Amino acid sequence: GTADVESDLDVTILRRSAESMAGKDRAASSTDLLEPLSGSSAEDLLRALMAPLAARGFSVELASARIPVLKLVGPSGIKCDVSVERLQSLERTSGIKKMIEIDPALTQVVLVLKEWRRRRGLARFLSSYCVTLLTIFVMQTSAPARLPPWTALQDEETPKPLVSSLVLDREGAEGGGRPEDEGRRKKEEEEEGKDRKVMMRGGESKGERECESVLRAFFSVFAAWDFDEDGVCVREGKRVDRRKDGGMSQLRKDQANHFCVEDPVDIGDNVARNIGRGSRLNRLKRELQRGLHILSPPSSSSSSSSSSAPNASAHASLAALLAEEAEGSAS
């Protein structure tokens, strides 16, 4: 998927699944903890887990926001956010996974942009989920469109709990996998082999060209974005004019006056709400303009000098885009 080395692990406790698993050959520690708490509130359930997890070496903190989340750091340093009955998390993960299946370029572009936001000091207010939705939006609104509206995914299979998915995957692996999966895997391996041969000859692979194209489109779109009037609607795959009646009116009132990026799963939530209108928004605008300048194609006068090594220019642009922010330059 789009997870990188710094991504948190999101875990959702489904109490119905825990109850149905009781009595089966599962880890006793998990069922013993969850079964007596099946009627508790989400916050009470998470609070009850704190002491046992702390005893096992986890750093624990309960964030009692609108939706309570138990934030864990494991002995190995892995971060994990635990919530209760947040089926929306499964829907988000399932939707992004389906988008990647439609256009695998989404994965590489999002990973680059997540590294960009980290190195350029934007991660404090620009979430990785927001970056993912902005990338999907750019690929939805390109000509031709590379991704469908999020609503087109709703006819697909409802996301299942992670435990069920893992069991099915394990059974599939033991049986050699489904024929259609094997065919897709072989096709991907053939494409990767072609890309490696192209790169060995000093050219750009298909994947690199697509990544560069989407990255350039990303910065072109949002460097020119009207943050006051336009909203991002991945659910319908279109730009929304907030000046018109009903434009982004479904957002919660305390989130509607910012850069608006609608959560396609929770349409009342603006996932860009932390950006605001002040210094954070100004900083984002500067970084978008900087990225557009770096990734803009060279002028015709200079293009001939770089034509002998087309991938060298792309690699240099990517390195410049991801250059670490100079200390003290943040505002």
XYZ file of C-alpha atoms in Angstrom:
331
model
C 0.000 0.000 0.000
C 1.074 3.563 0.723
C 2.622 2.881 4.139
C 6.213 3.986 4.711
C 8.714 3.268 7.473
C 7.232 6.013 9.671
C 3.576 5.046 9.210
C 1.494 4.151 12.246
C -0.321 0.851 12.478
C -4.079 1.439 12.780
C -6.010 -1.234 14.678
C -9.781 -1.342 15.078
C -11.314 -3.578 17.735
C -14.529 -5.160 16.492
C -16.294 -6.387 19.588
C -18.667 -8.553 17.566
C -15.676 -10.391 16.118
C -14.130 -10.793 19.559
C -17.335 -12.274 20.934
C -17.754 -14.682 18.010
C -14.136 -15.800 18.375
C -14.534 -16.656 22.075
C -14.270 -20.393 22.577
C -12.278 -20.899 19.387
C -8.588 -21.686 19.236
C -7.404 -18.067 19.506
C -4.912 -16.289 21.734
C -6.379 -16.421 25.233
C -4.911 -13.061 26.189
C -7.008 -11.144 23.623
C -10.315 -12.906 24.241
C -9.882 -12.770 28.016
C -9.402 -9.007 27.788
C -12.206 -8.240 25.356
C -15.003 -10.659 26.208
C -15.910 -9.176 29.638
C -15.870 -5.659 28.134
C -18.293 -6.286 25.264
C -20.886 -3.935 26.792
C -18.465 -1.167 27.767
C -18.070 2.179 26.054
C -15.184 2.568 23.631
C -13.241 4.756 26.049
C -13.762 2.356 28.964
C -12.637 -0.582 26.836
C -9.457 1.205 25.734
C -8.763 2.366 29.277
C -9.033 -1.224 30.506
C -6.369 -2.262 27.993
C -3.804 0.283 29.175
C -2.446 -1.537 32.233
C -2.062 -4.981 30.565
C -0.319 -3.420 27.560
C 1.950 -1.305 29.748
C 2.916 -4.450 31.633
C 4.015 -5.947 28.305
C 6.390 -3.077 27.611
C 4.129 -0.769 25.584
C 4.078 2.986 26.035
C 0.380 3.869 26.276
C -1.593 7.101 26.014
C -5.352 7.531 25.723
C -6.368 10.428 23.486
C -9.918 11.311 24.559
C -10.989 13.328 21.547
C -14.265 13.092 19.606
C -13.283 9.501 18.917
C -11.155 7.925 21.677
C -7.894 6.414 20.453
C -5.312 4.458 22.411
C -1.858 5.438 21.179
C 0.775 2.751 21.644
C 4.494 2.533 21.074
C 5.749 -1.047 21.146
C 9.055 -2.234 22.597
C 10.459 -2.300 19.039
C 9.400 1.326 18.439
C 6.402 0.571 16.195
C 3.575 3.078 16.707
C -0.003 1.897 16.801
C -3.369 3.657 17.131
C -6.127 1.478 18.574
C -9.803 2.408 18.255
C -13.089 0.596 18.804
C -15.678 -0.266 16.149
C -14.261 2.228 13.666
C -15.535 0.522 10.551
C -14.764 3.724 8.685
C -11.075 2.919 9.039
C -11.651 -0.355 7.229
C -13.605 1.447 4.514
C -10.785 3.956 4.002
C -8.163 1.228 3.779
C -10.321 -0.830 1.429
C -11.017 2.163 -0.832
C -7.356 3.148 -1.120
C -6.419 -0.462 -1.831
C -8.959 -0.613 -4.666
C -7.623 2.643 -6.107
C -4.110 1.183 -6.101
C -5.378 -1.915 -7.895
C -6.838 0.338 -10.600
C -3.658 2.425 -10.974
C -0.548 1.182 -9.130
C 1.208 4.519 -9.805
C -0.757 5.871 -6.851
C 1.484 3.983 -4.432
C 4.783 5.468 -5.595
C 3.435 9.010 -5.906
C 1.969 8.970 -2.395
C 5.204 7.588 -0.927
C 7.180 10.392 -2.580
C 4.741 13.043 -1.351
C 4.721 11.655 2.178
C 8.513 11.915 2.224
C 8.231 15.435 0.753
C 5.881 16.576 3.525
C 8.193 15.108 6.171
C 11.416 16.601 4.817
C 9.882 20.002 4.117
C 8.373 20.378 7.590
C 4.722 19.999 6.567
C 3.946 16.805 8.481
C 2.930 18.779 11.578
C -0.304 19.862 9.894
C -0.603 17.969 6.584
C -1.653 14.395 7.330
C -0.637 11.423 5.225
C -4.329 10.606 4.643
C -4.863 14.126 3.307
C -1.890 13.718 0.946
C -3.326 10.409 -0.258
C -6.737 11.954 -0.983
C -5.162 14.932 -2.787
C -3.189 12.525 -4.993
C -6.288 10.463 -5.761
C -8.114 13.690 -6.665
C -5.381 14.708 -9.120
C -5.556 11.281 -10.770
C -9.370 11.467 -10.886
C -9.403 14.873 -12.568
C -6.587 14.288 -15.072
C -7.397 14.036 -18.773
C -8.086 11.221 -19.288
C -9.069 10.280 -15.740
C -6.803 7.651 -14.212
C -9.020 6.872 -11.218
C -12.822 6.757 -10.758
C -14.896 8.632 -8.164
C -14.854 7.010 -4.727
C -18.589 6.318 -5.060
C -17.832 3.938 -7.929
C -16.113 1.660 -5.409
C -19.171 1.287 -3.202
C -20.627 -1.501 -5.291
C -17.569 -3.558 -4.498
C -17.364 -6.059 -1.689
C -17.812 -4.616 1.817
C -14.468 -4.511 3.698
C -13.944 -7.357 6.138
C -12.190 -7.295 9.509
C -8.427 -7.675 9.249
C -8.481 -11.045 11.038
C -10.757 -12.537 8.392
C -8.567 -11.173 5.606
C -5.449 -12.664 7.125
C -7.085 -16.079 7.468
C -8.235 -16.021 3.853
C -4.818 -14.928 2.613
C -3.132 -17.722 4.537
C -5.488 -20.316 3.100
C -4.943 -18.958 -0.372
C -1.173 -19.152 0.039
C -1.357 -22.773 1.151
C -3.451 -23.624 -1.886
C -1.110 -21.877 -4.281
C -3.266 -18.738 -4.661
C -6.091 -17.985 -7.025
C -5.397 -18.280 -10.778
C -6.311 -14.639 -11.425
C -3.860 -13.512 -8.709
C -1.090 -15.598 -10.247
C -1.784 -14.123 -13.696
C -1.699 -10.563 -12.371
C 1.522 -11.259 -10.453
C 3.244 -12.647 -13.548
C 2.175 -9.615 -15.583
C 3.544 -7.255 -12.940
C 6.841 -9.162 -12.858
C 7.123 -8.903 -16.645
C 6.502 -5.132 -16.513
C 9.104 -4.734 -13.753
C 11.591 -6.682 -15.850
C 11.006 -4.378 -18.813
C 11.489 -1.355 -16.569
C 14.810 -2.687 -15.257
C 16.106 -3.223 -18.812
C 15.153 0.334 -19.771
C 16.879 1.757 -16.709
C 20.055 -0.245 -17.432
C 20.171 1.427 -20.856
C 20.065 4.823 -19.165
C 16.412 5.608 -19.847
C 13.365 6.114 -17.685
C 11.125 3.205 -16.782
C 7.384 3.375 -17.411
C 6.785 3.568 -13.668
C 9.180 6.492 -13.280
C 7.585 8.402 -16.135
C 4.111 7.899 -14.700
C 5.241 8.914 -11.221
C 6.908 12.056 -12.549
C 3.816 12.918 -14.611
C 1.438 12.605 -11.649
C 3.814 14.511 -9.352
C 4.003 17.367 -11.840
C 0.206 17.384 -12.124
C -0.116 17.408 -8.321
C 1.978 20.554 -7.934
C 0.425 22.195 -11.000
C -3.093 21.723 -9.634
C -2.506 22.812 -6.051
C 0.006 25.588 -6.713
C -2.838 27.311 -8.575
C -5.584 26.234 -6.160
C -8.112 28.743 -4.815
C -7.992 27.685 -1.184
C -10.799 30.042 -0.163
C -13.370 29.052 -2.757
C -12.596 25.537 -4.047
C -12.989 22.214 -2.261
C -11.645 18.733 -3.002
C -14.308 16.050 -3.376
C -12.750 12.614 -3.925
C -16.142 11.044 -3.292
C -17.407 12.417 -6.612
C -13.995 12.937 -8.182
C -14.410 16.645 -8.824
C -13.608 20.168 -7.693
C -16.442 21.778 -5.698
C -17.192 25.502 -5.880
C -17.905 26.433 -2.260
C -19.536 29.723 -3.316
C -22.491 27.880 -4.806
C -25.383 26.689 -2.686
C -24.614 23.370 -1.092
C -20.886 23.410 -1.892
C -19.214 21.505 0.972
C -22.216 22.365 3.190
C -22.065 18.885 4.720
C -18.807 19.715 6.547
C -19.009 20.409 10.271
C -19.363 24.124 10.904
C -16.079 24.417 12.782
C -14.211 22.903 9.785
C -15.862 24.620 6.825
C -13.770 27.815 6.727
C -10.441 26.189 5.890
C -8.865 24.456 2.909
C -11.560 21.843 2.368
C -10.743 18.225 1.559
C -13.793 16.081 2.196
C -13.303 12.652 3.734
C -15.145 10.342 1.285
C -16.024 7.985 4.134
C -17.072 10.603 6.718
C -18.370 13.462 4.568
C -18.718 15.790 7.560
C -14.979 15.655 8.200
C -12.458 18.007 6.577
C -9.143 16.141 6.597
C -7.258 19.397 5.841
C -8.712 21.217 8.866
C -5.330 21.485 10.619
C -3.915 23.701 7.879
C -6.081 26.700 8.732
C -5.713 30.115 7.095
C -2.584 31.607 8.643
C 1.115 30.750 8.548
C 0.521 27.052 7.899
C -1.478 27.724 4.744
C 1.105 30.273 3.570
C 3.876 27.755 4.135
C 2.005 25.082 2.188
C 1.490 27.513 -0.697
C 5.234 28.302 -0.786
C 6.147 24.619 -0.830
C 3.665 23.917 -3.624
C 5.134 26.749 -5.704
C 8.635 25.464 -4.979
C 7.669 21.930 -6.051
C 6.082 23.217 -9.253
C 9.217 25.189 -10.103
C 11.462 22.170 -9.520
C 9.324 19.748 -11.539
C 8.471 22.076 -14.429
C 9.852 20.774 -17.747
C 13.087 22.457 -18.899
C 12.832 25.160 -21.532
C 13.366 24.240 -25.172
C 16.801 25.873 -25.147
C 18.054 23.650 -22.376
C 16.158 20.451 -23.224
C 18.655 19.385 -25.896
C 21.525 19.344 -23.439
C 19.688 16.901 -21.154
C 18.239 14.666 -23.858
C 21.206 12.302 -23.713
C 20.280 11.275 -20.172
C 16.519 11.743 -19.747
C 16.385 9.979 -16.412
C 19.219 12.038 -14.908
C 17.096 15.193 -15.033
C 14.123 13.437 -13.428
C 16.283 11.992 -10.650
C 17.878 15.384 -9.998
C 14.444 17.035 -9.816
C 13.217 14.426 -7.355
C 16.314 14.869 -5.193
C 15.783 18.648 -5.170
C 12.101 18.232 -4.305
C 12.978 16.039 -1.327
C 15.866 18.182 -0.095
C 15.743 18.618 3.664
C 14.368 21.932 4.872
C 17.155 24.192 6.134
C 17.103 24.475 9.918
C 15.352 27.624 11.079
C 13.648 28.287 7.754
C 10.201 27.137 8.922
C 7.631 29.779 9.710
